[in-house]
């Protein structure tokens, strides 16, 4: 029987592998923030909200692993592919383009 009450069936010789690698109820620590609970809870409930879980930029810029908590700032301030309004929109300029192309627009 599984010591973590998971209802899986296996042979006694498979117990160690089950406890350390296969049991969904085995103790597990999030490798991003050190939150501790069970494997199934970390992977299904915690990772979707973990502030330190690495995400890919939705704009597919070169930055690949952005912590969830830093993604809004990345998009607002630094992502070269984020579409932004011209800094002269207050004066009537209606140009919107990727941040990486804005300097070209301003130089024109």
Short mmCIF file of N, CA, C and O in Angstrom, two decimals:
data_model
loop_
_atom_site.label_atom_id
_atom_site.label_comp_id
_atom_site.label_asym_id
_atom_site.label_seq_id
_atom_site.Cartn_x
_atom_site.Cartn_y
_atom_site.Cartn_z
N UNK A 1 0.84 -1.20 0.00
CA UNK A 1 0.00 0.00 0.00
C UNK A 1 0.87 1.25 0.00
O UNK A 1 1.94 1.29 0.60
N UNK A 2 0.36 2.29 -0.60
CA UNK A 2 1.09 3.55 -0.67
C UNK A 2 1.00 4.29 0.67
O UNK A 2 -0.09 4.47 1.21
N UNK A 3 2.12 4.78 1.19
CA UNK A 3 2.09 5.52 2.45
C UNK A 3 1.46 6.91 2.31
O UNK A 3 1.17 7.57 3.30
N UNK A 4 1.21 7.32 1.06
CA UNK A 4 0.63 8.64 0.83
C UNK A 4 -0.85 8.56 0.43
O UNK A 4 -1.41 9.54 -0.07
N UNK A 5 -1.47 7.39 0.64
CA UNK A 5 -2.92 7.20 0.41
C UNK A 5 -3.38 7.58 -0.99
O UNK A 5 -4.32 8.33 -1.17
N UNK A 6 -2.74 7.01 -1.99
CA UNK A 6 -3.12 7.39 -3.35
C UNK A 6 -3.99 6.36 -4.08
O UNK A 6 -4.46 6.63 -5.16
N UNK A 7 -4.23 5.21 -3.57
CA UNK A 7 -5.07 4.19 -4.21
C UNK A 7 -4.42 3.48 -5.40
O UNK A 7 -5.06 2.69 -6.06
N UNK A 8 -3.18 3.81 -5.74
CA UNK A 8 -2.51 3.10 -6.84
C UNK A 8 -2.17 1.67 -6.39
O UNK A 8 -1.89 1.43 -5.22
N UNK A 9 -2.20 0.77 -7.36
CA UNK A 9 -1.81 -0.61 -7.09
C UNK A 9 -0.44 -0.87 -7.72
O UNK A 9 -0.19 -0.47 -8.86
N UNK A 10 0.43 -1.54 -6.97
CA UNK A 10 1.76 -1.86 -7.47
C UNK A 10 2.34 -2.96 -6.60
O UNK A 10 1.84 -3.24 -5.50
N UNK A 11 3.39 -3.57 -7.09
CA UNK A 11 4.06 -4.61 -6.33
C UNK A 11 5.00 -3.98 -5.30
O UNK A 11 5.46 -2.85 -5.49
N UNK A 12 5.26 -4.73 -4.22
CA UNK A 12 6.10 -4.22 -3.14
C UNK A 12 7.46 -3.75 -3.67
O UNK A 12 7.99 -2.73 -3.22
N UNK A 13 8.03 -4.43 -4.64
CA UNK A 13 9.34 -4.05 -5.17
C UNK A 13 9.30 -2.71 -5.91
O UNK A 13 10.33 -2.10 -6.17
N UNK A 14 8.10 -2.25 -6.23
CA UNK A 14 7.95 -0.97 -6.93
C UNK A 14 7.66 0.18 -5.97
O UNK A 14 7.53 1.33 -6.39
N UNK A 15 7.58 -0.11 -4.68
CA UNK A 15 7.19 0.90 -3.70
C UNK A 15 8.13 2.10 -3.69
O UNK A 15 7.67 3.25 -3.72
N UNK A 16 9.43 1.87 -3.67
CA UNK A 16 10.37 3.00 -3.59
C UNK A 16 10.23 3.93 -4.79
O UNK A 16 10.18 5.15 -4.65
N UNK A 17 10.16 3.37 -5.98
CA UNK A 17 9.98 4.20 -7.18
C UNK A 17 8.65 4.92 -7.16
O UNK A 17 8.55 6.09 -7.57
N UNK A 18 7.64 4.27 -6.65
CA UNK A 18 6.32 4.90 -6.55
C UNK A 18 6.39 6.09 -5.60
O UNK A 18 5.91 7.18 -5.92
N UNK A 19 6.99 5.91 -4.43
CA UNK A 19 7.06 6.97 -3.41
C UNK A 19 7.88 8.18 -3.89
O UNK A 19 7.58 9.31 -3.53
N UNK A 20 8.90 7.93 -4.68
CA UNK A 20 9.80 9.03 -5.06
C UNK A 20 9.53 9.63 -6.43
O UNK A 20 9.92 10.77 -6.68
N UNK A 21 8.86 8.87 -7.33
CA UNK A 21 8.71 9.37 -8.70
C UNK A 21 7.29 9.35 -9.25
O UNK A 21 6.97 10.13 -10.15
N UNK A 22 6.44 8.45 -8.76
CA UNK A 22 5.17 8.25 -9.44
C UNK A 22 3.92 8.64 -8.65
O UNK A 22 2.89 8.92 -9.24
N UNK A 23 3.99 8.65 -7.34
CA UNK A 23 2.80 8.91 -6.54
C UNK A 23 2.38 10.38 -6.67
O UNK A 23 3.18 11.28 -6.41
N UNK A 24 1.14 10.64 -7.04
CA UNK A 24 0.70 12.03 -7.14
C UNK A 24 0.60 12.72 -5.78
O UNK A 24 0.64 13.95 -5.70
N UNK A 25 0.53 11.94 -4.71
CA UNK A 25 0.42 12.51 -3.37
C UNK A 25 1.76 12.59 -2.63
O UNK A 25 1.79 12.95 -1.45
N UNK A 26 2.85 12.30 -3.31
CA UNK A 26 4.16 12.36 -2.66
C UNK A 26 4.50 13.81 -2.31
O UNK A 26 4.07 14.74 -2.99
N UNK A 27 5.25 14.00 -1.24
CA UNK A 27 5.67 15.36 -0.89
C UNK A 27 6.47 15.96 -2.04
O UNK A 27 7.28 15.29 -2.68
N UNK A 28 6.23 17.24 -2.30
CA UNK A 28 6.87 17.89 -3.44
C UNK A 28 7.06 19.36 -3.13
O UNK A 28 6.22 20.00 -2.51
N UNK A 29 8.18 19.89 -3.57
CA UNK A 29 8.50 21.30 -3.36
C UNK A 29 8.61 22.00 -4.71
O UNK A 29 9.30 21.52 -5.60
N UNK A 30 7.94 23.12 -4.83
CA UNK A 30 8.03 23.92 -6.06
C UNK A 30 9.49 24.38 -6.22
O UNK A 30 10.05 25.01 -5.31
N UNK A 31 10.08 24.08 -7.35
CA UNK A 31 11.48 24.44 -7.57
C UNK A 31 11.67 25.93 -7.83
O UNK A 31 12.79 26.42 -7.86
N UNK A 32 10.57 26.66 -7.99
CA UNK A 32 10.67 28.09 -8.28
C UNK A 32 10.55 28.96 -7.04
O UNK A 32 11.16 30.01 -6.96
N UNK A 33 9.75 28.51 -6.06
CA UNK A 33 9.54 29.35 -4.88
C UNK A 33 9.64 28.59 -3.56
O UNK A 33 9.47 29.19 -2.50
N UNK A 34 9.87 27.29 -3.62
CA UNK A 34 10.03 26.44 -2.44
C UNK A 34 8.73 26.18 -1.68
O UNK A 34 8.76 25.70 -0.55
N UNK A 35 7.58 26.43 -2.28
CA UNK A 35 6.29 26.08 -1.67
C UNK A 35 6.21 24.56 -1.57
O UNK A 35 6.51 23.86 -2.53
N UNK A 36 5.79 24.06 -0.41
CA UNK A 36 5.77 22.61 -0.18
C UNK A 36 4.34 22.12 -0.03
O UNK A 36 3.55 22.67 0.73
N UNK A 37 4.03 21.05 -0.75
CA UNK A 37 2.75 20.35 -0.65
C UNK A 37 2.92 19.01 -1.37
O UNK A 37 4.00 18.46 -1.36
N UNK A 38 1.91 18.53 -2.04
CA UNK A 38 2.03 17.27 -2.78
C UNK A 38 2.34 17.58 -4.24
O UNK A 38 2.08 18.68 -4.74
N UNK A 39 2.84 16.55 -4.93
CA UNK A 39 3.17 16.71 -6.35
C UNK A 39 1.95 17.18 -7.15
O UNK A 39 2.03 18.13 -7.93
N UNK A 40 0.82 16.53 -6.94
CA UNK A 40 -0.37 16.88 -7.73
C UNK A 40 -0.84 18.30 -7.45
O UNK A 40 -1.28 19.01 -8.34
N UNK A 41 -0.73 18.73 -6.21
CA UNK A 41 -1.16 20.10 -5.88
C UNK A 41 -0.22 21.15 -6.45
O UNK A 41 -0.66 22.19 -6.92
N UNK A 42 1.09 20.88 -6.38
CA UNK A 42 2.04 21.84 -6.94
C UNK A 42 1.82 21.98 -8.44
O UNK A 42 1.72 23.08 -8.98
N UNK A 43 1.73 20.85 -9.14
CA UNK A 43 1.66 20.91 -10.60
C UNK A 43 0.30 21.36 -11.12
O UNK A 43 0.24 22.00 -12.17
N UNK A 44 -0.78 21.08 -10.41
CA UNK A 44 -2.10 21.45 -10.94
C UNK A 44 -2.68 22.72 -10.34
O UNK A 44 -3.40 23.44 -11.01
N UNK A 45 -2.36 23.02 -9.09
CA UNK A 45 -2.96 24.18 -8.42
C UNK A 45 -1.96 25.32 -8.18
O UNK A 45 -2.31 26.49 -8.29
N UNK A 46 -0.74 24.95 -7.81
CA UNK A 46 0.23 25.99 -7.45
C UNK A 46 0.91 26.62 -8.65
O UNK A 46 1.00 27.85 -8.75
N UNK A 47 1.44 25.81 -9.56
CA UNK A 47 2.18 26.39 -10.70
C UNK A 47 1.36 27.40 -11.51
O UNK A 47 1.92 28.41 -11.95
N UNK A 48 0.05 27.19 -11.71
CA UNK A 48 -0.70 28.21 -12.46
C UNK A 48 -0.77 29.58 -11.77
O UNK A 48 -1.12 30.56 -12.41
N UNK A 49 -0.43 29.65 -10.48
CA UNK A 49 -0.47 30.94 -9.78
C UNK A 49 0.86 31.34 -9.16
O UNK A 49 0.99 32.44 -8.63
N UNK A 50 1.86 30.46 -9.22
CA UNK A 50 3.16 30.74 -8.61
C UNK A 50 3.76 32.01 -9.22
O UNK A 50 3.93 32.10 -10.43
N UNK A 51 4.09 32.97 -8.37
CA UNK A 51 4.62 34.25 -8.85
C UNK A 51 6.02 34.12 -9.45
O UNK A 51 6.43 34.97 -10.24
N UNK A 52 6.73 33.07 -9.10
CA UNK A 52 8.09 32.89 -9.61
C UNK A 52 8.17 31.88 -10.75
O UNK A 52 9.24 31.64 -11.30
N UNK A 53 7.02 31.31 -11.14
CA UNK A 53 7.00 30.35 -12.25
C UNK A 53 7.43 31.04 -13.53
O UNK A 53 6.95 32.13 -13.85
N UNK A 54 8.36 30.46 -14.27
CA UNK A 54 8.86 31.12 -15.48
C UNK A 54 7.88 30.98 -16.65
O UNK A 54 7.37 29.91 -16.94
N UNK A 55 7.64 32.11 -17.30
CA UNK A 55 6.76 32.14 -18.46
C UNK A 55 7.51 32.67 -19.66
O UNK A 55 8.47 33.43 -19.53
N UNK A 56 7.05 32.30 -20.82
CA UNK A 56 7.60 32.84 -22.06
C UNK A 56 6.85 34.13 -22.35
O UNK A 56 5.65 34.25 -22.10
N UNK A 57 7.52 35.10 -22.90
CA UNK A 57 6.87 36.35 -23.27
C UNK A 57 5.78 36.06 -24.29
O UNK A 57 6.03 35.36 -25.28
N UNK A 58 4.57 36.57 -24.09
CA UNK A 58 3.50 36.32 -25.05
C UNK A 58 3.77 36.94 -26.43
O UNK A 58 3.16 36.55 -27.41
N UNK A 59 4.70 37.90 -26.48
CA UNK A 59 5.06 38.52 -27.75
C UNK A 59 6.19 37.77 -28.46
O UNK A 59 6.65 38.20 -29.51
N UNK A 60 6.66 36.68 -27.86
CA UNK A 60 7.71 35.84 -28.44
C UNK A 60 9.02 36.60 -28.65
O UNK A 60 9.73 36.39 -29.62
N UNK A 61 9.34 37.50 -27.72
CA UNK A 61 10.63 38.17 -27.80
C UNK A 61 11.71 37.19 -27.34
O UNK A 61 11.42 36.06 -26.97
N UNK A 62 12.93 37.61 -27.33
CA UNK A 62 14.04 36.70 -27.02
C UNK A 62 14.10 36.29 -25.55
O UNK A 62 14.76 35.33 -25.21
N UNK A 63 13.42 37.01 -24.69
CA UNK A 63 13.45 36.65 -23.27
C UNK A 63 12.52 35.47 -23.04
O UNK A 63 11.32 35.56 -23.28
N UNK A 64 13.07 34.35 -22.61
CA UNK A 64 12.32 33.10 -22.55
C UNK A 64 11.76 32.76 -21.18
O UNK A 64 10.72 32.14 -21.08
N UNK A 65 12.43 33.09 -20.11
CA UNK A 65 11.98 32.67 -18.78
C UNK A 65 11.79 33.89 -17.89
O UNK A 65 12.69 34.31 -17.19
N UNK A 66 10.59 34.44 -17.93
CA UNK A 66 10.27 35.63 -17.14
C UNK A 66 9.37 35.18 -16.00
O UNK A 66 8.33 34.56 -16.22
N UNK A 67 9.76 35.50 -14.77
CA UNK A 67 8.91 35.14 -13.64
C UNK A 67 7.54 35.79 -13.82
O UNK A 67 7.45 36.95 -14.24
N UNK A 68 6.50 35.04 -13.49
CA UNK A 68 5.12 35.53 -13.64
C UNK A 68 4.97 36.92 -13.03
O UNK A 68 4.36 37.80 -13.61
N UNK A 69 5.57 37.15 -11.86
CA UNK A 69 5.43 38.44 -11.19
C UNK A 69 6.11 39.58 -11.95
O UNK A 69 5.76 40.74 -11.75
N UNK A 70 7.05 39.27 -12.83
CA UNK A 70 7.76 40.31 -13.59
C UNK A 70 7.23 40.50 -15.01
O UNK A 70 7.66 41.43 -15.71
N UNK A 71 6.32 39.65 -15.44
CA UNK A 71 5.83 39.74 -16.81
C UNK A 71 5.12 41.07 -17.11
O UNK A 71 5.39 41.68 -18.15
N UNK A 72 4.23 41.58 -16.25
CA UNK A 72 3.60 42.87 -16.56
C UNK A 72 4.61 44.00 -16.75
O UNK A 72 4.48 44.80 -17.69
N UNK A 73 5.63 44.06 -15.90
CA UNK A 73 6.65 45.10 -16.03
C UNK A 73 7.44 44.93 -17.33
O UNK A 73 7.76 45.91 -18.00
N UNK A 74 7.75 43.67 -17.67
CA UNK A 74 8.45 43.39 -18.92
C UNK A 74 7.65 43.94 -20.10
O UNK A 74 8.21 44.61 -20.98
N UNK A 75 6.36 43.67 -20.13
CA UNK A 75 5.53 44.13 -21.24
C UNK A 75 5.38 45.65 -21.24
O UNK A 75 5.44 46.29 -22.30
N UNK A 76 5.21 46.23 -20.08
CA UNK A 76 5.03 47.69 -19.98
C UNK A 76 6.29 48.48 -20.30
O UNK A 76 6.20 49.56 -20.87
N UNK A 77 7.45 47.94 -19.92
CA UNK A 77 8.65 48.77 -19.97
C UNK A 77 9.76 48.33 -20.92
O UNK A 77 10.51 49.17 -21.39
N UNK A 78 9.90 47.02 -21.17
CA UNK A 78 11.10 46.61 -21.89
C UNK A 78 10.89 45.71 -23.10
O UNK A 78 11.79 45.63 -23.94
N UNK A 79 9.78 45.03 -23.22
CA UNK A 79 9.62 44.08 -24.32
C UNK A 79 9.72 44.79 -25.67
O UNK A 79 8.94 45.69 -25.96
N UNK A 80 10.70 44.40 -26.49
CA UNK A 80 10.87 45.08 -27.78
C UNK A 80 9.72 44.82 -28.75
O UNK A 80 9.51 45.60 -29.67
N UNK A 81 8.96 43.77 -28.53
CA UNK A 81 7.86 43.45 -29.44
C UNK A 81 6.49 43.93 -28.95
O UNK A 81 5.49 43.73 -29.63
N UNK A 82 6.45 44.58 -27.80
CA UNK A 82 5.19 45.10 -27.29
C UNK A 82 4.75 46.28 -28.16
O UNK A 82 5.53 47.18 -28.45
N UNK A 83 3.51 46.28 -28.57
CA UNK A 83 2.97 47.40 -29.34
C UNK A 83 2.68 48.54 -28.37
O UNK A 83 2.00 48.36 -27.36
N UNK A 84 3.23 49.71 -28.69
CA UNK A 84 3.05 50.88 -27.84
C UNK A 84 2.58 52.06 -28.69
O UNK A 84 2.77 52.09 -29.90
N UNK A 85 1.98 53.03 -28.02
CA UNK A 85 1.57 54.26 -28.69
C UNK A 85 2.75 55.21 -28.76
O UNK A 85 3.61 55.23 -27.89
N UNK A 86 2.74 56.04 -29.76
CA UNK A 86 3.76 57.07 -29.90
C UNK A 86 3.69 58.00 -28.69
O UNK A 86 2.62 58.32 -28.19
N UNK A 87 4.88 58.42 -28.23
CA UNK A 87 4.92 59.32 -27.08
C UNK A 87 4.29 60.68 -27.39
O UNK A 87 4.03 61.46 -26.48
N UNK A 88 4.00 60.94 -28.66
CA UNK A 88 3.33 62.19 -29.04
C UNK A 88 1.85 61.98 -29.33
O UNK A 88 1.21 62.79 -30.01
N UNK A 89 1.29 60.89 -28.81
CA UNK A 89 -0.14 60.64 -29.02
C UNK A 89 -0.98 61.76 -28.41
O UNK A 89 -2.05 62.08 -28.92
N UNK A 90 -0.48 62.38 -27.34
CA UNK A 90 -1.20 63.50 -26.72
C UNK A 90 -1.34 64.68 -27.69
O UNK A 90 -2.24 65.50 -27.57
N UNK A 91 -0.44 64.72 -28.70
CA UNK A 91 -0.46 65.81 -29.67
C UNK A 91 -1.16 65.40 -30.96
O UNK A 91 -1.13 66.13 -31.95
N UNK A 92 -1.76 64.20 -30.97
CA UNK A 92 -2.52 63.77 -32.13
C UNK A 92 -1.88 62.68 -32.97
O UNK A 92 -2.49 62.20 -33.92
N UNK A 93 -0.66 62.28 -32.67
CA UNK A 93 -0.04 61.20 -33.43
C UNK A 93 -0.76 59.89 -33.09
O UNK A 93 -0.92 59.54 -31.93
N UNK A 94 -1.18 59.18 -34.13
CA UNK A 94 -1.93 57.95 -33.94
C UNK A 94 -1.10 56.69 -34.19
O UNK A 94 -1.64 55.58 -34.21
N UNK A 95 0.20 56.83 -34.33
CA UNK A 95 1.06 55.69 -34.63
C UNK A 95 1.16 54.77 -33.41
O UNK A 95 1.36 55.21 -32.28
N UNK A 96 1.00 53.48 -33.69
CA UNK A 96 1.25 52.43 -32.71
C UNK A 96 2.13 51.41 -33.41
O UNK A 96 1.81 50.99 -34.52
N UNK A 97 3.21 51.04 -32.78
CA UNK A 97 4.10 50.04 -33.35
C UNK A 97 4.87 49.34 -32.24
O UNK A 97 4.78 49.73 -31.08
N UNK A 98 5.61 48.32 -32.63
CA UNK A 98 6.40 47.61 -31.63
C UNK A 98 7.45 48.56 -31.06
O UNK A 98 7.99 49.41 -31.78
N UNK A 99 7.74 48.39 -29.78
CA UNK A 99 8.72 49.24 -29.09
C UNK A 99 10.04 49.28 -29.87
O UNK A 99 10.66 50.34 -29.99
N UNK A 100 10.46 48.17 -30.44
CA UNK A 100 11.73 48.11 -31.17
C UNK A 100 11.75 48.98 -32.42
O UNK A 100 12.82 49.29 -32.94
N UNK A 101 10.58 49.37 -32.90
CA UNK A 101 10.50 50.20 -34.12
C UNK A 101 10.13 51.66 -33.81
O UNK A 101 10.10 52.49 -34.72
N UNK A 102 9.84 51.97 -32.57
CA UNK A 102 9.39 53.31 -32.23
C UNK A 102 10.45 54.37 -32.51
O UNK A 102 10.12 55.45 -32.99
N UNK A 103 11.70 54.07 -32.26
CA UNK A 103 12.74 55.09 -32.50
C UNK A 103 12.80 55.46 -33.98
O UNK A 103 12.99 56.63 -34.31
N UNK A 104 12.60 54.49 -34.87
CA UNK A 104 12.57 54.79 -36.30
C UNK A 104 11.44 55.76 -36.60
O UNK A 104 11.62 56.72 -37.36
N UNK A 105 10.27 55.52 -36.03
CA UNK A 105 9.14 56.42 -36.23
C UNK A 105 9.47 57.82 -35.71
O UNK A 105 9.22 58.82 -36.38
N UNK A 106 10.08 57.91 -34.55
CA UNK A 106 10.40 59.22 -33.96
C UNK A 106 11.46 59.96 -34.76
O UNK A 106 11.46 61.19 -34.80
N UNK A 107 12.34 59.22 -35.41
CA UNK A 107 13.40 59.84 -36.21
C UNK A 107 12.90 60.35 -37.55
O UNK A 107 13.58 61.14 -38.20
N UNK A 108 11.72 59.89 -37.98
CA UNK A 108 11.21 60.29 -39.31
C UNK A 108 10.69 61.70 -39.33
O UNK A 108 10.25 62.28 -38.43
#
